[in-house]
Coordinates of C-alpha atoms in Angstrom, one line a residue:
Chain A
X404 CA 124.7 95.5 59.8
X405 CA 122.3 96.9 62.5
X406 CA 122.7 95.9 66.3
X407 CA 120.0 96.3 68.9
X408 CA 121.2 97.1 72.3
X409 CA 119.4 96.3 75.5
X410 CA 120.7 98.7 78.1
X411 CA 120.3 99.2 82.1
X412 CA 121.4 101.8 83.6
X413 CA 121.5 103.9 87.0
X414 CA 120.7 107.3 86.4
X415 CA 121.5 109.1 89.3
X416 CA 124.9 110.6 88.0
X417 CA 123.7 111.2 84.3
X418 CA 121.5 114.1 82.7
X419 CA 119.6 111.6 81.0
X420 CA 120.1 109.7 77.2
X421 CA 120.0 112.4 75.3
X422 CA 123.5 113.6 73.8
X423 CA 123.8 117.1 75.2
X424 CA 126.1 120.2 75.2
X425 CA 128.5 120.3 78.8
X426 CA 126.3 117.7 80.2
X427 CA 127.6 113.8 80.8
X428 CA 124.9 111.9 79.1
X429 CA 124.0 108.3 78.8
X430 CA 123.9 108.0 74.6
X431 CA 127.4 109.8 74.9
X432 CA 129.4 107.3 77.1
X433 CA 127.6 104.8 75.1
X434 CA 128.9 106.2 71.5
X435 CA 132.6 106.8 73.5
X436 CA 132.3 103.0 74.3
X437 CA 131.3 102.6 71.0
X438 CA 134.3 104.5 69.7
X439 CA 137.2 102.6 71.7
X440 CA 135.4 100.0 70.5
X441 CA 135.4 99.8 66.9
X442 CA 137.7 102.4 66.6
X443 CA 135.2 104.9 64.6
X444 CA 132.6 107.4 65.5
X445 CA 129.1 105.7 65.6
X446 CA 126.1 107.0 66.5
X447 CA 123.4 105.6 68.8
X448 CA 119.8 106.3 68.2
X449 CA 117.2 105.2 71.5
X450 CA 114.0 104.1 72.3
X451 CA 113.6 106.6 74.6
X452 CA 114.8 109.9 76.1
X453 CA 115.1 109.1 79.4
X454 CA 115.2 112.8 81.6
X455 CA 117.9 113.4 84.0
X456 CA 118.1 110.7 87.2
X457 CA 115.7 108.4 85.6
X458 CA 117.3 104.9 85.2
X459 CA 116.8 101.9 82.9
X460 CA 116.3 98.1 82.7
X461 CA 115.3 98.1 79.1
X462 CA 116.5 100.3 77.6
X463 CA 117.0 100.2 73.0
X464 CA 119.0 101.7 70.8
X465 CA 120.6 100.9 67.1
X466 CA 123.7 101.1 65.4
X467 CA 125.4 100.2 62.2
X468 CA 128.8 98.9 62.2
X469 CA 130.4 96.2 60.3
X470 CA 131.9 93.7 62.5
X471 CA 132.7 89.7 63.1
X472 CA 132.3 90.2 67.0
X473 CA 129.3 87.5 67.9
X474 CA 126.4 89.0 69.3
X475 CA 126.4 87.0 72.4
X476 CA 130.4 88.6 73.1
X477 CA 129.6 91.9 72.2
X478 CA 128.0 93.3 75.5
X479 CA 130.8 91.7 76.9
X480 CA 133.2 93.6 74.8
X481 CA 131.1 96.9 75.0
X482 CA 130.6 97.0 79.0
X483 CA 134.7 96.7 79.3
X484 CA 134.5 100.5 77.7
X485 CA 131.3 101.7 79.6
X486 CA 131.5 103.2 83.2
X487 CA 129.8 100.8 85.9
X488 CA 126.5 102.7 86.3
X489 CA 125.6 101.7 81.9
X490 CA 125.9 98.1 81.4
X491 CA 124.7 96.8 77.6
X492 CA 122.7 93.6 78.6
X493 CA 122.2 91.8 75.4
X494 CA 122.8 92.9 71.4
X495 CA 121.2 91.5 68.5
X496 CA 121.0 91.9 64.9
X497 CA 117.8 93.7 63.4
X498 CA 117.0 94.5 59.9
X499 CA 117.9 97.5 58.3
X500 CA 114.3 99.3 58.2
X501 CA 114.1 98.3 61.9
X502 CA 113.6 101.7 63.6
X503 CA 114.1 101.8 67.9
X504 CA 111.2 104.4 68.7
X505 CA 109.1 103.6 65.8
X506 CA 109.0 99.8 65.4
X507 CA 108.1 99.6 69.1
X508 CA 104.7 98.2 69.8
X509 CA 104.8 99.5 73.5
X510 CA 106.6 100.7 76.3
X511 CA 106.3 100.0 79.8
X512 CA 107.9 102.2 82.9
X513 CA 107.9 101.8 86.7
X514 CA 107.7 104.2 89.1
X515 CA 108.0 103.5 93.0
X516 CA 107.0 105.5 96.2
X517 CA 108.9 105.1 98.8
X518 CA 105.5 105.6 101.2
X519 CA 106.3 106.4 104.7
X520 CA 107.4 108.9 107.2
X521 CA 111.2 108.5 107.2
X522 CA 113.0 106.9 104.0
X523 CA 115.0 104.3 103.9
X524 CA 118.0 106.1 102.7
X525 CA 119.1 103.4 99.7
X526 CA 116.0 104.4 98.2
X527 CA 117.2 108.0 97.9
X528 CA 117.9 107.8 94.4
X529 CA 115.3 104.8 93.5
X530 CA 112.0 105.9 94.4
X531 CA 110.0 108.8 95.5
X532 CA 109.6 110.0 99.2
X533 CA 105.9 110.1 99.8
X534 CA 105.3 110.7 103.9
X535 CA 101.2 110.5 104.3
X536 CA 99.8 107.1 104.3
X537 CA 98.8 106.3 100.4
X538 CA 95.4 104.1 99.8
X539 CA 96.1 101.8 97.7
X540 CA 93.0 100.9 96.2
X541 CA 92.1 104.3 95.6
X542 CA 95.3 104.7 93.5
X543 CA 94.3 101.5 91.7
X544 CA 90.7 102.6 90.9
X545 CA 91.8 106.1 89.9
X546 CA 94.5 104.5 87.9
X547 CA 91.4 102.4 85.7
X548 CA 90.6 105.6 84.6
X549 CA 93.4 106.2 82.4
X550 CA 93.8 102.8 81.1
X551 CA 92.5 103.1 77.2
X552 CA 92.6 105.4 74.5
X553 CA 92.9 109.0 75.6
X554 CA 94.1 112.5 75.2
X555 CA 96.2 112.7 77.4
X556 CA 97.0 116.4 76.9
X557 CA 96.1 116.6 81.2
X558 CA 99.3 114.2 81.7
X559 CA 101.8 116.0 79.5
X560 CA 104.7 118.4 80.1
X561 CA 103.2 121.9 79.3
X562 CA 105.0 123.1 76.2
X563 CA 105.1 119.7 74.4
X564 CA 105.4 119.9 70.5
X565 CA 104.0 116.1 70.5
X566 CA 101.4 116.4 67.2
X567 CA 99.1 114.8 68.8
X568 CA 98.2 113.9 72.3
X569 CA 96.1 110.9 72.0
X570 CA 98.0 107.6 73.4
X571 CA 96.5 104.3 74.7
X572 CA 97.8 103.0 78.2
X573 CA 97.1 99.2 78.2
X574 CA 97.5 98.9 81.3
X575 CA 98.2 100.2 85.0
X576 CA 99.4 98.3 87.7
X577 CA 100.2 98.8 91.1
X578 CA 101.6 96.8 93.8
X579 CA 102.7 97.6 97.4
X580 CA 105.6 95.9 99.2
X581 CA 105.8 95.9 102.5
X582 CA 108.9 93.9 104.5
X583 CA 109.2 96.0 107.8
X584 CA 112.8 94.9 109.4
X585 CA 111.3 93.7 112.0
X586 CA 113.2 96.2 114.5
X587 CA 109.2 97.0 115.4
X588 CA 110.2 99.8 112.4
X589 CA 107.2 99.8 110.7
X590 CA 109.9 102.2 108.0
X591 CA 111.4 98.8 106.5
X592 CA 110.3 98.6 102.9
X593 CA 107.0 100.6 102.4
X594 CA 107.5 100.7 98.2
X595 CA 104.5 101.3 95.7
X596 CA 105.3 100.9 92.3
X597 CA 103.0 101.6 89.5
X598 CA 103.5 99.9 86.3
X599 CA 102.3 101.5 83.0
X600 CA 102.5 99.9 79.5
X601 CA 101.3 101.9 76.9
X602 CA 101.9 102.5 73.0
X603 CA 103.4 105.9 73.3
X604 CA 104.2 108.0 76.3
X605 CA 104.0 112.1 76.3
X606 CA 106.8 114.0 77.3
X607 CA 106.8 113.5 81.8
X608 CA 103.4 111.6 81.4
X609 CA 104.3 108.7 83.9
X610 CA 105.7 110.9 86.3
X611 CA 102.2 113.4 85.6
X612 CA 100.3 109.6 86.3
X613 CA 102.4 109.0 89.4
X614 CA 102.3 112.6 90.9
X615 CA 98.0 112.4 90.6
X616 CA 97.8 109.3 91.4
X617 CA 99.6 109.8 94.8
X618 CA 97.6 112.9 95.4
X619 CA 94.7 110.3 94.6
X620 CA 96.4 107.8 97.3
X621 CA 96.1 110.7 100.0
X622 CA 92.9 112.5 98.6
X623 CA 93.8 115.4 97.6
X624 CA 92.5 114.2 94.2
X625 CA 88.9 111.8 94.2
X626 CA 89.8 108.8 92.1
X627 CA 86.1 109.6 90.5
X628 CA 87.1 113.0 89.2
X629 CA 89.6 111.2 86.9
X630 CA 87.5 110.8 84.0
X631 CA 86.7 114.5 84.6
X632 CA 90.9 115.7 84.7
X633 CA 91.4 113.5 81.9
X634 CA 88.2 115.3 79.6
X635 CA 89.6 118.8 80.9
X636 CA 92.9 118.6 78.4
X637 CA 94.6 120.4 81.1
X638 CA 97.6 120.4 82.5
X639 CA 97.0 122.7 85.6
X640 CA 93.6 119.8 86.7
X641 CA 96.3 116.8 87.2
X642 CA 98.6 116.3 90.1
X643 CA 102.2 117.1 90.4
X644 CA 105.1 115.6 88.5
X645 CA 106.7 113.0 90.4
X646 CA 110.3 113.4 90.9
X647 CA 112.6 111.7 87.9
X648 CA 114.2 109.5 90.2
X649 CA 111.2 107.1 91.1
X650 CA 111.0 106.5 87.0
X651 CA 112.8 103.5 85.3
X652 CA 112.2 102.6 81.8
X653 CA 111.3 98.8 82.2
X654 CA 110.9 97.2 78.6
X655 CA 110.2 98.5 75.2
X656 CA 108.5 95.3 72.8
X657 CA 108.5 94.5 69.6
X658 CA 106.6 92.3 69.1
X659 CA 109.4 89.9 68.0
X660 CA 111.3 86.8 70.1
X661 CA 115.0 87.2 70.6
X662 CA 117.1 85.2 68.0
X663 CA 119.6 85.3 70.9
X664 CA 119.7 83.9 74.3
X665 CA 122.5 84.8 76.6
Chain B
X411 CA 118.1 110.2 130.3
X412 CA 120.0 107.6 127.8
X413 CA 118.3 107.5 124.4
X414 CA 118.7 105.0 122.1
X415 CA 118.4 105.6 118.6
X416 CA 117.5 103.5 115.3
X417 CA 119.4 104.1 112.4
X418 CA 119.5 103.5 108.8
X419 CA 122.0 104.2 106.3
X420 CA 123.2 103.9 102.6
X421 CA 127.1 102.8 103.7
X422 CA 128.4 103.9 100.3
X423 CA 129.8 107.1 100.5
X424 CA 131.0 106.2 104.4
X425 CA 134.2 104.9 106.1
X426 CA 132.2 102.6 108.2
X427 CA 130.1 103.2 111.7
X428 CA 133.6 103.9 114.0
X429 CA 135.0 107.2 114.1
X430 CA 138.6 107.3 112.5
X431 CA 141.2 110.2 112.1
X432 CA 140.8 111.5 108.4
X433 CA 138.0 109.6 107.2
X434 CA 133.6 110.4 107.3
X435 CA 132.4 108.1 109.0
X436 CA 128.3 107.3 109.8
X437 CA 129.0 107.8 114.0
X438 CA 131.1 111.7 113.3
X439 CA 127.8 112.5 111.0
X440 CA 125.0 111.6 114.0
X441 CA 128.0 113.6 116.4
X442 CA 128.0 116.1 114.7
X443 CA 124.6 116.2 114.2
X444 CA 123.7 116.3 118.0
X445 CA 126.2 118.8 118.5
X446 CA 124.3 121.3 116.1
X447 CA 121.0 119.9 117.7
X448 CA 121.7 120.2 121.3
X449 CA 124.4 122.7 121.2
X450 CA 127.6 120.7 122.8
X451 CA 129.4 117.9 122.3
X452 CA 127.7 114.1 123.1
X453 CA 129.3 110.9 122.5
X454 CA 127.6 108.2 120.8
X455 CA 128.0 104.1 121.4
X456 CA 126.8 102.4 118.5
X457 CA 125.7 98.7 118.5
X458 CA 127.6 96.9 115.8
X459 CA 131.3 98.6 114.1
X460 CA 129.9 98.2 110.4
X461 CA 133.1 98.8 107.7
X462 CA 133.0 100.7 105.5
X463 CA 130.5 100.1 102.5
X464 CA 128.4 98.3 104.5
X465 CA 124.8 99.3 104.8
X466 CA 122.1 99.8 107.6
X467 CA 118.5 99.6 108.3
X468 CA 118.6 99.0 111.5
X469 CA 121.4 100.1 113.4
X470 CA 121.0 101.1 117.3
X471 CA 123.4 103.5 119.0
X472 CA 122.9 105.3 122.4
X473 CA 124.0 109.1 124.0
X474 CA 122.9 110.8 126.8
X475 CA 121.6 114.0 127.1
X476 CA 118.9 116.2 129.3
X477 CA 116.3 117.4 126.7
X478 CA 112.6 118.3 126.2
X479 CA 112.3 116.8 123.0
X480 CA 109.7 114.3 123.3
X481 CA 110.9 110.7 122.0
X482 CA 108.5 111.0 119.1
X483 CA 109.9 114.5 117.5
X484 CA 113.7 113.4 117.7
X485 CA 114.1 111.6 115.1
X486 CA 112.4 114.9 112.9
X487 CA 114.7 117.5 114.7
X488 CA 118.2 115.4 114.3
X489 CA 117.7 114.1 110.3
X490 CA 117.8 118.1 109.7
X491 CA 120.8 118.0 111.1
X492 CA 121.9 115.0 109.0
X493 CA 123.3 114.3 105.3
X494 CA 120.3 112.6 103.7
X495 CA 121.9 109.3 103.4
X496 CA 121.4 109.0 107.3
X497 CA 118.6 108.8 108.9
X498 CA 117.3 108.3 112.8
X499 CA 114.0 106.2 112.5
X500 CA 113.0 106.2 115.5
X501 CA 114.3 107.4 119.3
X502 CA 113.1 106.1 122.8
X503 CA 114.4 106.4 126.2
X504 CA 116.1 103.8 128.2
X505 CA 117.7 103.2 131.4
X506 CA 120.7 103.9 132.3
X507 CA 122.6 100.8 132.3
X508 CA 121.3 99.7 128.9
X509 CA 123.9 99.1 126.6
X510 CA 123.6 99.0 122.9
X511 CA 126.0 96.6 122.3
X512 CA 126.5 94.2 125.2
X513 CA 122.3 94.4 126.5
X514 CA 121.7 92.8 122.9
X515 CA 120.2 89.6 122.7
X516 CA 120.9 88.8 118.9
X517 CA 121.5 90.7 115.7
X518 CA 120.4 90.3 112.1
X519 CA 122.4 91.1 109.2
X520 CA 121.1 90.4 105.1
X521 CA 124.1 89.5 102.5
X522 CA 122.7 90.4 99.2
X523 CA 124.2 88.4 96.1
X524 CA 123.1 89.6 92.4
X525 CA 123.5 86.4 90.6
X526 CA 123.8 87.0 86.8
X527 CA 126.2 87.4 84.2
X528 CA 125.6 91.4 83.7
X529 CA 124.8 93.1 87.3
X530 CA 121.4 95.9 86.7
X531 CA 123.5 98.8 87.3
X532 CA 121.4 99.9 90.2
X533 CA 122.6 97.4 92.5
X534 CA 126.0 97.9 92.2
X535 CA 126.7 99.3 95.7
X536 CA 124.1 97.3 97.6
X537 CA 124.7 93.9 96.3
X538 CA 127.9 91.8 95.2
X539 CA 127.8 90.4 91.7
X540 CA 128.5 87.0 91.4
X541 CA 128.2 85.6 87.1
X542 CA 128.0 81.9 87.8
X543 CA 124.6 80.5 88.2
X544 CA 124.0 79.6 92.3
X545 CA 122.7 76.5 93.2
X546 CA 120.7 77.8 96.3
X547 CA 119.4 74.4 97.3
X548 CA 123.3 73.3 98.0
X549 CA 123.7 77.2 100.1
X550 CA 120.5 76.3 101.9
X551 CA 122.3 72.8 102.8
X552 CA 125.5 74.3 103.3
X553 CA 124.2 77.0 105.4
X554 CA 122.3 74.2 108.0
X555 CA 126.2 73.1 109.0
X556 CA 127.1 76.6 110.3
X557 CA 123.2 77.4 112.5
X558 CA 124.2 76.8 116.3
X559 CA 127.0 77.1 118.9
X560 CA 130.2 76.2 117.0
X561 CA 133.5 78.1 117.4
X562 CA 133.7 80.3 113.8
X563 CA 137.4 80.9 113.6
X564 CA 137.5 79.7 110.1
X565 CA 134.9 82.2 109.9
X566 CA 136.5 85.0 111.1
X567 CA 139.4 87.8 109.6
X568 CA 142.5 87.1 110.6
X569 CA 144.4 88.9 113.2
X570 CA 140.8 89.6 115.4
X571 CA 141.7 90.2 118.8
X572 CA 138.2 88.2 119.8
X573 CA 139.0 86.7 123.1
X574 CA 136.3 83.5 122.0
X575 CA 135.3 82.4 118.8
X576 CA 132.5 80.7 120.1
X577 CA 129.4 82.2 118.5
X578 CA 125.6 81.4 118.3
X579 CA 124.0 81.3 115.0
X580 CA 120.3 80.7 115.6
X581 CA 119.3 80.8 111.9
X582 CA 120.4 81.4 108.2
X583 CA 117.9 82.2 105.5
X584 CA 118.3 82.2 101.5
X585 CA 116.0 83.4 99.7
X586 CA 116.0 84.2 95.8
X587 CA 113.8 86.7 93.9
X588 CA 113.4 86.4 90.1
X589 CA 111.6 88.8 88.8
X590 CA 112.7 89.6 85.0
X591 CA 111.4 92.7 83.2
X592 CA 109.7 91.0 80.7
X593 CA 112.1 92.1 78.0
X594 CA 113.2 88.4 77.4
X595 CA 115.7 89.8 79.6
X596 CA 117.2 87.4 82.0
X597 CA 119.2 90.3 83.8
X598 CA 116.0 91.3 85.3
X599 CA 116.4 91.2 89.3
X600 CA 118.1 87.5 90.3
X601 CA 119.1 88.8 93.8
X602 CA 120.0 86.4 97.0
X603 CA 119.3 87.8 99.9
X604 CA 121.1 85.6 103.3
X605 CA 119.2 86.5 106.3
X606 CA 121.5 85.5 109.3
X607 CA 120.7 86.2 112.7
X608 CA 122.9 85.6 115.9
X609 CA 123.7 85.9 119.3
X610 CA 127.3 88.1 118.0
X611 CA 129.0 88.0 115.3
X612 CA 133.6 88.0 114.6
X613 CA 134.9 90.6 112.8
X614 CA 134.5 90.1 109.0
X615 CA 132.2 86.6 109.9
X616 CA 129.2 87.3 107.8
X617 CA 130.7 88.5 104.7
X618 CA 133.1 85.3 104.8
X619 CA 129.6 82.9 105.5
X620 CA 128.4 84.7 102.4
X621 CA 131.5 84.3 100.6
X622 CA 132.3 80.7 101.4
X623 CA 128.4 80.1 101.1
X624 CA 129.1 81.5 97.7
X625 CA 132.0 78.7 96.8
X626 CA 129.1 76.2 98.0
X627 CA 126.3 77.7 95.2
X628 CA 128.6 77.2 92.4
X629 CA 130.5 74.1 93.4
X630 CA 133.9 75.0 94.5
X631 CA 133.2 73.7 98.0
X632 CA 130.7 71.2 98.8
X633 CA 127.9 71.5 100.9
X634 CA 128.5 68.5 103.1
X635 CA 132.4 70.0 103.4
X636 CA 131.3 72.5 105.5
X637 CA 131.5 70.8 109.3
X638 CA 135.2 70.0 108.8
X639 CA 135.5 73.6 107.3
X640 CA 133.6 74.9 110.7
X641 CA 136.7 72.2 112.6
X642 CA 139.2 72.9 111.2
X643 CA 139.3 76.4 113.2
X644 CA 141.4 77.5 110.4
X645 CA 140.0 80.9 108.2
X646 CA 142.3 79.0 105.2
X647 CA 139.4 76.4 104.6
X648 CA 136.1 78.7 104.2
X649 CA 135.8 80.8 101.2
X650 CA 136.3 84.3 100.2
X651 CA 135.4 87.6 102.4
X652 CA 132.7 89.0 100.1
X653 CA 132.6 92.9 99.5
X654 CA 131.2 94.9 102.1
X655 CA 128.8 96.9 99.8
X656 CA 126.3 93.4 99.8
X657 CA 126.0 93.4 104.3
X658 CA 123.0 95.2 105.3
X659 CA 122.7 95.6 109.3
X660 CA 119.1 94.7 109.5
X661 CA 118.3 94.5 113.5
X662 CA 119.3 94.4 116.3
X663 CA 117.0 92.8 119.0
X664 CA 117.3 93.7 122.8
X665 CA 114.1 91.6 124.1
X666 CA 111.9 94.4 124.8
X667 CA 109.1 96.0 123.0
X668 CA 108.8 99.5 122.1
X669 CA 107.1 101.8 124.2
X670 CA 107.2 104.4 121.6
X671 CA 105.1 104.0 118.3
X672 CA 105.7 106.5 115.8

């Protein structure tokens, strides 16, 4: 039978999902767990590739094991061979065609500035350090921009093998936070975070979105030359990439309702 | 001239605020920090002792030293002197008899409770994980008992040297954010945050308010139990200390305003 996993992670101390050669990877503790488990090697296959430091709330993967464990025990008995920072949320049976990456119908991923002059050090490894006041509604109107179908070859990693570039982004939001201490410190909880759903994702396109969009939210970029960076197909007219440890992989759909409810 | 500083700090890889033979601790960093700043050795008082674990947003701790700096440029010069897990938000002067912990007028500390049956991995060192569903309404009624002068030795570790017991609580405040990631996932964020601010607090007395508050949200002590719990005067009859990586130190408050805005 074939199990879907919902997984959350923290991924400060991992170098991403992706199984990897001397490196301590999220898919590899999981297919360890997996081992002690069931007592055979299994392999995982994700919805994602989450990069180095980036954590997850939602994130999928499959794998095929015969076994009489109920779905609703078998996080249970999964997380008691993970390490703290991976915790499998929920499992559920899929048919056999049902492919993690493929049979999604989209993807959505948060990424949160941390927006003022001194951080708030829990945030170290949760968000991004952005000192100079952002505008928010400049971010949001330069983020309209990019909702739709698009090349988006401006907001991808330079050197992707991606066979095409077109994606659609259904949607941006972005929402500010703001819950000083009240110490007069004006550095309580100053967090953006910018929400994007889409039906595909390029290889560090969120973090491409972020990066611009910030240098949008302190106008270095004009949210009007966005059509413009977008049209360009070019990397070097888009704004920075965003540090990995502002990203979190939120939810992958598809498009069906859990047969299981925890 | 006396400064006093604001300081926040992610308490997890520290052995508390106090300085102790063999161990890091959060007051040795900032010492050792002004040492390399000012080039000698300067003494710092902090306002509130917090264990190990525990966080801080808005600690306040006080030194004395002849400088040029101005007020507004400290903070810059020491955090590059600092691990980035600590940071000085903000410096000002005061006078010379100010104390940081005694001219206090009251301080407010946050108890964070993740209540769900799988913790998101991310807050595992800044919340505590509690699996059975809370019933906040019964912690909000609960909480109402312990709000003014009472003596808190049932409230309080054992063996505290405290020469009263008699504390001021002038409020307690639950509040719970639900805000699931849409993945039919339940696990989202179900964090309780305790807001309780006082005029001084025992030693251990807001994690054991949390924990006994706890015992309240899921039924093992009753709400209306709590003002024979309060005199009784007996730490037996509240509930459990909860862990320390759930306390935040989120202000303390000396009645004055600011002269310094940064």
């Amino acid at each position: 039978m074939k199990i879907l996993l919902t997984i959350a992670y923290d991924g400060t101390n991992y170098f991403g999902w992706q199984i990897q050669k001397g490196q301590i990877t999220v898919q590899e503790e999981i297919e360890r767990g997996l081992k002690a488990l069931f007592g055979k090697a299994i392999e995982v296959r994700g919805a994602s590739r989450t990069d180095s430091k980036v954590h997850a709330l939602g994130q999928r993967a499959t794998f095929s094991v015969e076994t009489t464990i109920p779905m609703k025990g078998l996080p249970h008995a999964l997380n008691n061979h993970l390490p703290k920072d991976i915790r499998i949320m929920r499992a559920e049976q899929v048919s056999a065609n049902f492919h993690p990456q493929y049979s999604a119908k989209s993807k959505t991923y948060c990424y949160k500035i941390y927006n003022a002059p001194i951080i708030n050090p829990i945030y170290n490894n949760y968000a991004w350090h952005v000192k100079p006041s952002l505008d928010i509604s400049a971010m949001k109107s330069g983020a309209l921009a990019l909702v739709g179908e698009h090349n988006f070859l401006s907001f991808c990693a330079t050197g992707s093998s991606a066979k095409t570039f077109v994606r659609n982004i259904y949607s941006i939001e972005i929402e500010k936070s703001n819950t000083g201490n009240g110490n007069g410190n004006e550095n309580g909880h100053q967090l953006i975070e910018i929400s994007v759903t889409g039906n595909g994702f390029l290889y560090n396109m969120v973090r491409i979105i972020a990066g611009t969009l910030a240098y949008v939210g302190y106008g270095k970029i004009s949210a009007t030359a966005m059509p413009k960076i977008l049209a360009a197909q070019d990397r070097t007219k888009s704004g920075i990439t965003a540090p990995p440890q502002g990203l979190t992989l939120m939810q992958v759909n598809y498009g069906f309702e859990y047969s299981h409810k925890t």
